[in-house]
XYZ file of C-alpha atoms in Angstrom:
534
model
C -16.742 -33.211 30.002
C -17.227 -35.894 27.193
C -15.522 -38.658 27.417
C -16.131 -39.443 22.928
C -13.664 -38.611 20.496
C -13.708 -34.902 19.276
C -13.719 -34.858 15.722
C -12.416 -30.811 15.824
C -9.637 -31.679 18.190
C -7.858 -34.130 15.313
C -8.966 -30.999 13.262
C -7.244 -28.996 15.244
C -3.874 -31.010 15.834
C -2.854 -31.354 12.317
C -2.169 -27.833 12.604
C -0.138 -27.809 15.266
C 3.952 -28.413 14.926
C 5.876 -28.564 18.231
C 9.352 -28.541 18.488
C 13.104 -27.742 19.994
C 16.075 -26.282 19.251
C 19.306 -27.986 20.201
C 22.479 -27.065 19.887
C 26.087 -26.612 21.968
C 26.567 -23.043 23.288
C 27.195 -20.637 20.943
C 25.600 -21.760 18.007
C 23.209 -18.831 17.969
C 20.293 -20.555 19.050
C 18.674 -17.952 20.814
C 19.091 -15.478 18.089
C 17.659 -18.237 16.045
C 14.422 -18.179 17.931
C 14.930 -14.532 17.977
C 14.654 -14.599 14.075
C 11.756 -17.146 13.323
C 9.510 -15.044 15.925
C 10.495 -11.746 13.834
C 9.714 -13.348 10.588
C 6.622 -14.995 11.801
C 5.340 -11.100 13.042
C 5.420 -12.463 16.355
C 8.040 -9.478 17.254
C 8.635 -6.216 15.160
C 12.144 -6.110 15.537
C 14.698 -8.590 16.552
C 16.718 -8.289 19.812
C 20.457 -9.257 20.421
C 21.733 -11.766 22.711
C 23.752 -9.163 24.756
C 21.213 -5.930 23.798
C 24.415 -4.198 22.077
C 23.586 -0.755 20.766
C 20.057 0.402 20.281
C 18.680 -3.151 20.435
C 16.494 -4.672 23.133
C 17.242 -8.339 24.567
C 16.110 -11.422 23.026
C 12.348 -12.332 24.371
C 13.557 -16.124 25.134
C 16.280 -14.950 27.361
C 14.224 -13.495 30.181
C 16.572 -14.331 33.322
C 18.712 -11.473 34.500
C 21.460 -13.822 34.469
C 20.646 -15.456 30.852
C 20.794 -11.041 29.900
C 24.122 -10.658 31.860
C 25.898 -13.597 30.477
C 24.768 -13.645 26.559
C 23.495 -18.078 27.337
C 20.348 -19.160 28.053
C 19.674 -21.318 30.873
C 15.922 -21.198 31.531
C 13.775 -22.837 28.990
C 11.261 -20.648 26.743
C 8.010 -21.108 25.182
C 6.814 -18.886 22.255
C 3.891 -19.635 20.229
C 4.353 -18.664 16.625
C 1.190 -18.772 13.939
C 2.065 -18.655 10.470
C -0.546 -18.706 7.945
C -3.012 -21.788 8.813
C -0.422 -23.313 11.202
C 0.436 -23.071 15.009
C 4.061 -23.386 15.644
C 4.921 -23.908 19.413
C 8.801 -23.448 19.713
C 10.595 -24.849 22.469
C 13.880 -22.879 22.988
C 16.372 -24.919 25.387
C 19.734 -23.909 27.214
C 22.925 -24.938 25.563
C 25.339 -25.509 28.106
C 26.104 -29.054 29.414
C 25.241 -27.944 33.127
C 21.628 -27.281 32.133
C 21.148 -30.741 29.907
C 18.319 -32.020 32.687
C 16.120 -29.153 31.699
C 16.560 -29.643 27.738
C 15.697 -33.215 28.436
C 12.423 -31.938 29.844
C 12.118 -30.088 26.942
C 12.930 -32.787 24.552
C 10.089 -34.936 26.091
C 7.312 -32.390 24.667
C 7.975 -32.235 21.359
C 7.371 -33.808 17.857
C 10.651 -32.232 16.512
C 13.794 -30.721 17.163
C 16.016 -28.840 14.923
C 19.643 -29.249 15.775
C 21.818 -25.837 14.941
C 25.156 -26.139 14.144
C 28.195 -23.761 14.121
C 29.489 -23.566 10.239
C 32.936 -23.695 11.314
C 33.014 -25.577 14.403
C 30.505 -28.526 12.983
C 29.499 -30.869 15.426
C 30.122 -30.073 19.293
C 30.204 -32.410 22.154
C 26.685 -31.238 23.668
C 25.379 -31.045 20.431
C 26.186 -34.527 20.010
C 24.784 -35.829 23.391
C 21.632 -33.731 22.823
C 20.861 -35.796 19.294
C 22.065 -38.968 21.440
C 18.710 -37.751 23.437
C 16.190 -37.079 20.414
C 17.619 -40.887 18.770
C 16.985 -42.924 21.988
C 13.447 -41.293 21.744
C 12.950 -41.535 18.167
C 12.023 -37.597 17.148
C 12.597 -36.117 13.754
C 15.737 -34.014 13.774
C 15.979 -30.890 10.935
C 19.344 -29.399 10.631
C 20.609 -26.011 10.206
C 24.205 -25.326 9.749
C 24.285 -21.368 11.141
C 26.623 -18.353 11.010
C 27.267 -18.900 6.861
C 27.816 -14.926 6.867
C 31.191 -16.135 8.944
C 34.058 -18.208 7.722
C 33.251 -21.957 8.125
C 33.982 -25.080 6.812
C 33.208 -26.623 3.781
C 29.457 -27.305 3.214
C 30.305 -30.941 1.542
C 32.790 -31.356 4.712
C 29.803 -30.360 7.253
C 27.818 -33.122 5.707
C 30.153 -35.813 5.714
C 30.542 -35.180 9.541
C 27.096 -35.569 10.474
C 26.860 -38.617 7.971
C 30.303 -40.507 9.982
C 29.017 -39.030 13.284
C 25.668 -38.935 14.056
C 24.945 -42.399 11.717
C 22.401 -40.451 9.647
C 21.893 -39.697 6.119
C 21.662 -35.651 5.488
C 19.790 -34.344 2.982
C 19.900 -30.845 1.889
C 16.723 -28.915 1.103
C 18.749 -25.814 -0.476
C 22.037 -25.194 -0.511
C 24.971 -21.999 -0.443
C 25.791 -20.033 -2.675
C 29.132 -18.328 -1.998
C 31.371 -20.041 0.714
C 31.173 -19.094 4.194
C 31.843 -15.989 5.742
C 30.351 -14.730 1.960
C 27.024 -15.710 2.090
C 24.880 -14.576 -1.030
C 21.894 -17.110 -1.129
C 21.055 -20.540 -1.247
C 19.228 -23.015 -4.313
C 16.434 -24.710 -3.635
C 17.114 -28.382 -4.307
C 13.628 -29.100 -5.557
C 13.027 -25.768 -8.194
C 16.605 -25.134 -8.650
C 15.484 -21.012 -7.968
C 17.897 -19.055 -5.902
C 16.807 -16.803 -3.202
C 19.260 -14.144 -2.838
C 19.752 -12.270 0.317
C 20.395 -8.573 1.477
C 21.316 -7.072 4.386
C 19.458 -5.168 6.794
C 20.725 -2.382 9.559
C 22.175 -4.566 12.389
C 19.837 -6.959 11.473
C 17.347 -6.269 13.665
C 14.522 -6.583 10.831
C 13.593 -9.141 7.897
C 15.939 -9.445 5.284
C 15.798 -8.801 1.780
C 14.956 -11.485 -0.401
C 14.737 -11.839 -4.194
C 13.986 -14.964 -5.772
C 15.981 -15.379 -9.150
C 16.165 -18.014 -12.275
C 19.129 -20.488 -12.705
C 20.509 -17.897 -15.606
C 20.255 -14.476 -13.606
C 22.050 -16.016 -11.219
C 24.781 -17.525 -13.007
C 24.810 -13.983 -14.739
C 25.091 -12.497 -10.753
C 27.202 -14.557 -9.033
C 29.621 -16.469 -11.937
C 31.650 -19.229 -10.601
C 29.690 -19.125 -6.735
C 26.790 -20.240 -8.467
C 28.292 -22.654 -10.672
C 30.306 -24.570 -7.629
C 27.043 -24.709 -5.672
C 25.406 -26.197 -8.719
C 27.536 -28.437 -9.316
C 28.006 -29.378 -5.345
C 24.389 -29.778 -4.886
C 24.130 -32.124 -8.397
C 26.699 -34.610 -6.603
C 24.385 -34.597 -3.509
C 21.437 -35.908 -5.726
C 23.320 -38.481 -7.709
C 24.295 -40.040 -4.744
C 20.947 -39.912 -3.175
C 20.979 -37.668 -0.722
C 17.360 -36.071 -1.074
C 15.027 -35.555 1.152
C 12.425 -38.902 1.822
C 9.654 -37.845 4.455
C 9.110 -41.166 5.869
C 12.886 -41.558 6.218
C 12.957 -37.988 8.525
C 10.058 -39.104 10.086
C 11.218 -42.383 11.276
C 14.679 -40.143 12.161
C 16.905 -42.129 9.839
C 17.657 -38.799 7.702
C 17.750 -35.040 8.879
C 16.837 -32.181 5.746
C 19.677 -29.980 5.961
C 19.287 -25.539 5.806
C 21.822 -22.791 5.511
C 21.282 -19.732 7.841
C 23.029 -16.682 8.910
C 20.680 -16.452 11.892
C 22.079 -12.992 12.787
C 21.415 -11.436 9.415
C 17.835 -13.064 9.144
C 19.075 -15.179 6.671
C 17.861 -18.259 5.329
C 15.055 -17.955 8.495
C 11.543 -17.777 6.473
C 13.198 -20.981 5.113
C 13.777 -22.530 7.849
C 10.495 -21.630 9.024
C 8.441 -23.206 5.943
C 10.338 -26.525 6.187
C 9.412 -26.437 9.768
C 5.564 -25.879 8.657
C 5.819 -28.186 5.891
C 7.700 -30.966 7.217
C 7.975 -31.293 11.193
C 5.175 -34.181 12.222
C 1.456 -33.230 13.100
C 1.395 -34.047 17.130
C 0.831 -38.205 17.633
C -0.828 -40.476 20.039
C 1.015 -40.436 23.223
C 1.952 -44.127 25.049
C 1.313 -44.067 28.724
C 2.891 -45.822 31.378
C 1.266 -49.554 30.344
C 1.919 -48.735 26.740
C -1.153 -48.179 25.275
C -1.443 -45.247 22.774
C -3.693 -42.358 24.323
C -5.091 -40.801 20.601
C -5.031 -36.927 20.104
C -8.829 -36.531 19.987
C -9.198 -38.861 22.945
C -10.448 -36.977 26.239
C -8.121 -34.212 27.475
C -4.827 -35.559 28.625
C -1.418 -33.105 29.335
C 1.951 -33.935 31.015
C 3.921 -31.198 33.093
C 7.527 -31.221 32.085
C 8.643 -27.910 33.462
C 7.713 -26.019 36.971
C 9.200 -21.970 36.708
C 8.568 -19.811 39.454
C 9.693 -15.955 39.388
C 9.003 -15.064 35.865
C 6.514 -12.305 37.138
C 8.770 -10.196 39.467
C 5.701 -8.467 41.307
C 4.292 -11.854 42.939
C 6.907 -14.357 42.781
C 4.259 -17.211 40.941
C 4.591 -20.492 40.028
C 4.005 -21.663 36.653
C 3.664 -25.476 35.296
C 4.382 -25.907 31.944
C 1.972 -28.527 30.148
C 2.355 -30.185 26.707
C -1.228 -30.936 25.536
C -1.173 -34.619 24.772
C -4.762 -35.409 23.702
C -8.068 -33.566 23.325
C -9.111 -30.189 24.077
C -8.218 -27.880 27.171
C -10.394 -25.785 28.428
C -9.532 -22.898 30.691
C -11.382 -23.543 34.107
C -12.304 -26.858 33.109
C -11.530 -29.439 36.301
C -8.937 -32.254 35.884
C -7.554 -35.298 37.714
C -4.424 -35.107 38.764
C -2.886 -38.710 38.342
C -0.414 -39.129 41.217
C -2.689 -38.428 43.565
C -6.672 -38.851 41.988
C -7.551 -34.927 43.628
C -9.685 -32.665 41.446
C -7.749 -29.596 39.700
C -8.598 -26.248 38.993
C -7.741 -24.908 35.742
C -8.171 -21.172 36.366
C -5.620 -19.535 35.950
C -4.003 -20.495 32.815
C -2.043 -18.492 30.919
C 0.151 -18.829 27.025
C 3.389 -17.943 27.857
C 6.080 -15.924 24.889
C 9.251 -15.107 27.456
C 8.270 -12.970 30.117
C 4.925 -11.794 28.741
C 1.416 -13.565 29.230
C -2.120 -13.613 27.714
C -5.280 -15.788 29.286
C -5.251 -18.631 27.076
C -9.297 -19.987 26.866
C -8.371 -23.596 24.966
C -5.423 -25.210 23.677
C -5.039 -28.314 21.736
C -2.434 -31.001 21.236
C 1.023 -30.094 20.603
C -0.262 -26.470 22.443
C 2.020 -25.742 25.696
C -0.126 -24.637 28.682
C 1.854 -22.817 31.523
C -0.915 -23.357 34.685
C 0.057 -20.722 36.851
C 0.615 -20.708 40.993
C -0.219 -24.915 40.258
C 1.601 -25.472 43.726
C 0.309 -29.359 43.944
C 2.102 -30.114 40.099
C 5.300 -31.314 39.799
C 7.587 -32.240 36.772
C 6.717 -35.164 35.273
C 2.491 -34.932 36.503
C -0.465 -36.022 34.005
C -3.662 -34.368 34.487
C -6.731 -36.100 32.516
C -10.007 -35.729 31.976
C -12.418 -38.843 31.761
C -10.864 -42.524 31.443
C -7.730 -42.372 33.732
C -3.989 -42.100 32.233
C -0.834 -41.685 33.704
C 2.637 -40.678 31.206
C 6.059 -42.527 32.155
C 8.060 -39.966 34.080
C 10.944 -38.152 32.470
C 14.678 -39.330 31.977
C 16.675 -37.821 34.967
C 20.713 -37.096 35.297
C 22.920 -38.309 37.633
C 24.392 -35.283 40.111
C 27.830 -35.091 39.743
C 28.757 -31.521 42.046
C 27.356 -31.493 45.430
C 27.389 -28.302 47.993
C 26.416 -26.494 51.171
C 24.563 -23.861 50.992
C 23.809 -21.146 54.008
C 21.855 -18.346 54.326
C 24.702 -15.136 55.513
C 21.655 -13.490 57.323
C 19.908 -15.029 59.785
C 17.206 -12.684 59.680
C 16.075 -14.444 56.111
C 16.027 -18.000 57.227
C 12.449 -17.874 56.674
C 13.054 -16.150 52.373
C 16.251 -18.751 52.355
C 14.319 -21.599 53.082
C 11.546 -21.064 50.855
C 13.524 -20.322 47.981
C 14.977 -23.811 48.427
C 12.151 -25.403 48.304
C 11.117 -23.726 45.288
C 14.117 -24.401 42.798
C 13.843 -28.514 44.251
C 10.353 -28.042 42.952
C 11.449 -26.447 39.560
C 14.244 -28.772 39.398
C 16.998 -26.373 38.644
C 18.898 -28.499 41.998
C 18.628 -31.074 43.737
C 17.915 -30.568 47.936
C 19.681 -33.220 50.210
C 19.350 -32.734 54.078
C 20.568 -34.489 57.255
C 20.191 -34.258 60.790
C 23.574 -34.155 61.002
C 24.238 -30.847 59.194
C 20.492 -29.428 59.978
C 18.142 -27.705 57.993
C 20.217 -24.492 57.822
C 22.444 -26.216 55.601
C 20.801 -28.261 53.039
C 23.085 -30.082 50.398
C 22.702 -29.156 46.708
C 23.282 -31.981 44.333
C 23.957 -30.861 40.742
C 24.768 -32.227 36.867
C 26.942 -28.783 36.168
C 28.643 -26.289 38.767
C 26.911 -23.820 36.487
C 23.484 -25.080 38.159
C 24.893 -23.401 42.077
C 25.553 -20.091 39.777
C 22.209 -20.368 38.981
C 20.437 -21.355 41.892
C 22.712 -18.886 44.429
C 21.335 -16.062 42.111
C 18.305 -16.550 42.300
C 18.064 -17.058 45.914
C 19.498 -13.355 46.349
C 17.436 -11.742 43.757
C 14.086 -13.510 44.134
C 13.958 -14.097 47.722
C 16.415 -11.449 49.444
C 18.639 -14.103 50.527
C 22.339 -14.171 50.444
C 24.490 -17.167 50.677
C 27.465 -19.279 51.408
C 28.380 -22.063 49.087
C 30.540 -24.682 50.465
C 31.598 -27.521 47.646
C 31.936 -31.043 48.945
C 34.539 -33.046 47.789
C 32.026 -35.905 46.742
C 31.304 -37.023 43.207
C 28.738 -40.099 43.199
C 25.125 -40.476 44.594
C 23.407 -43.656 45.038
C 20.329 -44.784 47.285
C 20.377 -46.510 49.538
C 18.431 -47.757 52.741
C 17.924 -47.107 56.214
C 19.832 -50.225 57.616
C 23.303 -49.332 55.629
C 23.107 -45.903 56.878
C 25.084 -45.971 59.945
C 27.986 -48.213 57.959
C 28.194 -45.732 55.383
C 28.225 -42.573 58.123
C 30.740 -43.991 60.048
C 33.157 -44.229 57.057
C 35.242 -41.567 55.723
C 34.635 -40.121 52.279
C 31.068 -40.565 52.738
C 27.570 -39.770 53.813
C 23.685 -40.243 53.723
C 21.424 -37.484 53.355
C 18.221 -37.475 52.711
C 16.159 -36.067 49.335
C 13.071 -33.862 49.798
C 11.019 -36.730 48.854
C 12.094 -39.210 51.412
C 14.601 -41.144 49.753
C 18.111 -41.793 51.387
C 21.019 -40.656 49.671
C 24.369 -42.133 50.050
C 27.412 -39.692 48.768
C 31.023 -41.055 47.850
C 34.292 -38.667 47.156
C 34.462 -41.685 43.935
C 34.063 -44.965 42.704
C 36.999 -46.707 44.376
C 35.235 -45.344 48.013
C 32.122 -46.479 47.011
C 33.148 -50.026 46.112
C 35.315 -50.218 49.221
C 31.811 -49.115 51.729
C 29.654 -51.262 49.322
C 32.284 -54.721 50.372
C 30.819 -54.600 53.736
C 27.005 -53.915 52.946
C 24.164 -56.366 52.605
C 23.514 -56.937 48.491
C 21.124 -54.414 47.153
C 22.001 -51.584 49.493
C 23.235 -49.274 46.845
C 21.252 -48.459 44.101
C 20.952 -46.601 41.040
C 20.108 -42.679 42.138
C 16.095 -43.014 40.973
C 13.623 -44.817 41.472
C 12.581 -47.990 39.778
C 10.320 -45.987 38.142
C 12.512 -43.321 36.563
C 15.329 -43.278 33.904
C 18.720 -42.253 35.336
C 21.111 -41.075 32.519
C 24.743 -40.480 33.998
């Protein structure tokens, strides 16, 4: 391959617009994605979170357990074109106990649009999941959902994310008709209403009929006249939309959905086309800024295995960071400086797959049965890079887990080692408690849901979960071990990759074993090379 600038790939990323959705559980973000893949003819009909009636399953939702239990807990990636542009949309889980895999998420994209309940406002994992997208500088858009429900007051909603969040909101339309009866919204720009209709269930696009300022104060009376008069306030005191503020994520352009209903979606999805940044040079680990049209460059920040029930495959999810891919082409892989195949690579929309030839930056690659890739891997072509690693969480719940059959020790064991490689747990072993009975560290309890699932209905394996009563990890080294083993309310184990682990039932137990260790024997869970977030 070349190693020269492409002048078609630069071409080719200004079309591209990747981003997430965030948002605490419940906010309706997977029937959000549902909607922007309907109205971007990516799907004919939209599914429901729990299937109810006649309707089919969301696409992003793919997990038995995601279908069984109306949340989403793996991440999805669904390509969307609309007109000239390629949107790549990152859908995330909600819940707390998943936030290590949204933080994957959040490291591959150029946006994120944060979805908010109407009457709930802003929720504690909404909160830490903006927390995430600030410390790394990315464009937030946000949608305040569910208007067809009663909510709060739109001026109220605003205010909150204003005093909360430390950002200015700016509202690129706004509601007509309080919540829970939602008729339309203004543009803020044209002043034009787009009214909304209803559709069976809501399983296909919305009606929409764009009106004049004086048909709709002839339709709608006094609704229109207080959201006239609301959204005039809003301008005199400067809250309009300023791109190079939203890019530089000191003010987040505001929408009004009722994601359910479809509407306020094709909205949603032109600000997203119009406004959410082109992909950008990414820095690698030395700091230097790797350009887009610079030789091929992409970062794995997800590993997935068992989304194709017939073979049980692997796939590694790579954000395209520079230049073009090339299906077959052969890469470097960084950590280790081996040649990669590129085969079998595949674009990924839920559970279904099509051969993707080339992708370009911003474009999500899933590399399937990739067995030597890892979260957090570069693979380049010509001059060498390597991408800091991602941010990583603290575990917090730690259990045993044991295979009920000996007679799948072999299924058991290697569908441990496959969810340490995806990430969805952490594995911890010892001599002391044997292979058999591998320690699972975890952020959320929800994450040994999760991974015991699986375990039965990928690999035939039952299990036994036994919860430790510890609460802290730290490493540490091989001299403190036997001091830390012989004290009670603690233990070293040892990760898959090596390191020693030292578990504490809490922080009083660990400052009590740490008195009588050398200096420097207990340290932060990763390495010096990683970002721990606790």
């Amino acid at each position: 391959m070349s190693s020269t600038l492409d002048p078609d790939v630069a071409g080719q990323a200004t079309r591209r617009r990747t981003f997430a959705v965030i948002s605490h559980p419940d906010a309706g973000k997977s029937t959000l994605t549902e909607a922007l893949a309907l109205h971007a003819h990516a799907i004919a009909e939209a599914g429901s979170v729990h299937g109810k009636g006649t309707r089919r399953g969301v696409v992003s939702d793919w997990l038995d357990m995601e279908q069984a239990r109306g949340i989403s807990i793996t991440s999805a990636v669904l390509q969307l074109k609309v007109d000239d542009v390629v949107i790549n949309l990152l859908d995330t889980p909600g819940h707390a106990d998943f936030s290590e895999d949204t933080y994957r998420v959040l490291s591959a994209v150029d946006c994120a649009v944060m979805l908010l309940d109407a009457a709930k406002g802003l929720e504690p994992q909404t909160l830490k999941l903006f927390e995430a997208c600030r410390v790394r500088g990315t464009p937030v858009i946000t949608v305040i959902n569910k208007w067809d429900r009663p909510g709060q007051e739109p001026l109220a909603l605003l205010d909150e994310i204003a005093d909360r969040l430390g950002i200015r909101p700016t509202p690129l339309n706004w509601p007509v008709g309080i919540a829970g009866d939602f008729r339309g919204v203004i543009d803020s720009d044209t002043g034009v209403m787009t009214q909304f209709s209803r559709t069976p269930g809501g399983a296909t696009l919305a009606g929409r009929e764009r009106i004049d300022a004086q048909e709709a104060a002839h339709r709608h009376g006094p609704d229109w006249q207080t959201a006239v008069e609301e959204l005039e306030l809003l301008t005199a005191s400067g809250q309009t939309h300023d791109h190079d503020e939203f890019l530089a994520a000191r003010s987040t352009p505001v929408l009004f959905t009722a994601a359910v209903l479809n509407f306020g979606v094709a909205e949603l999805l032109e600000t997203v086309k119009q406004l959410a940044p082109r992909p950008l040079p990414w820095t690698d680990v030395d700091g230097q800024p790797r350009l887009v049209d610079a030789p091929f460059s992409g970062f794995v920040f997800k590993v997935q295995t068992g989304m194709d029930r017939s073979h049980r495959d692997r796939v590694a999810f790579m954000r395209v960071c520079s230049g073009r891919f090339e299906r077959g082409m052969v890469l470097a892989h960084a950590a280790t400086g081996r040649p990669f195949q590129t085969k079998y690579a595949q674009s990924v929309f839920g559970r279904e797959r099509e051969t993707i030839d080339e992708a370009y930056p911003g474009d999500v690659v899933g590399l399937v049965n990739a067995h030597a890739l890892h979260v957090g891997d570069t693979l380049h072509d010509g001059p060498a890079v390597r991408y800091p690693p991602l941010p990583r969480f603290a575990p917090e719940h730690f259990a045993v887990v044991r295979s009920r059959d000996t007679s799948r020790t072999k299924q058991f064991r290697r569908g441990i080692d496959m969810l340490d490689q995806e990430g969805v747990v952490q594995v911890l072993v010892s001599d002391r408690r044997g292979a058999q009975a591998p320690v699972l560290a975890a952020v959320g309890p929800m994450q040994f849901d999760v991974a015991t699932h699986r375990l039965e209905q990928e690999f035939g394996a039952q299990t036994l979960l036994e919860p430790l009563g510890y609460g802290l990890a730290r490493r540490t080294t091989t001299a403190a071990t036997p001091v830390i083993d012989g004290k009670q309310g603690a233990e070293v184990l040892r990760r898959t990759d090596g390191t020693l682990v030292a578990l504490f039932t809490n922080k009083w137990r660990m400052s009590t074993v740490a008195s009588e260790l050398p200096e420097g024997s207990l340290l932060p869970m990763f390495g010096a090379d990683d970002h721990e977030i606790s």
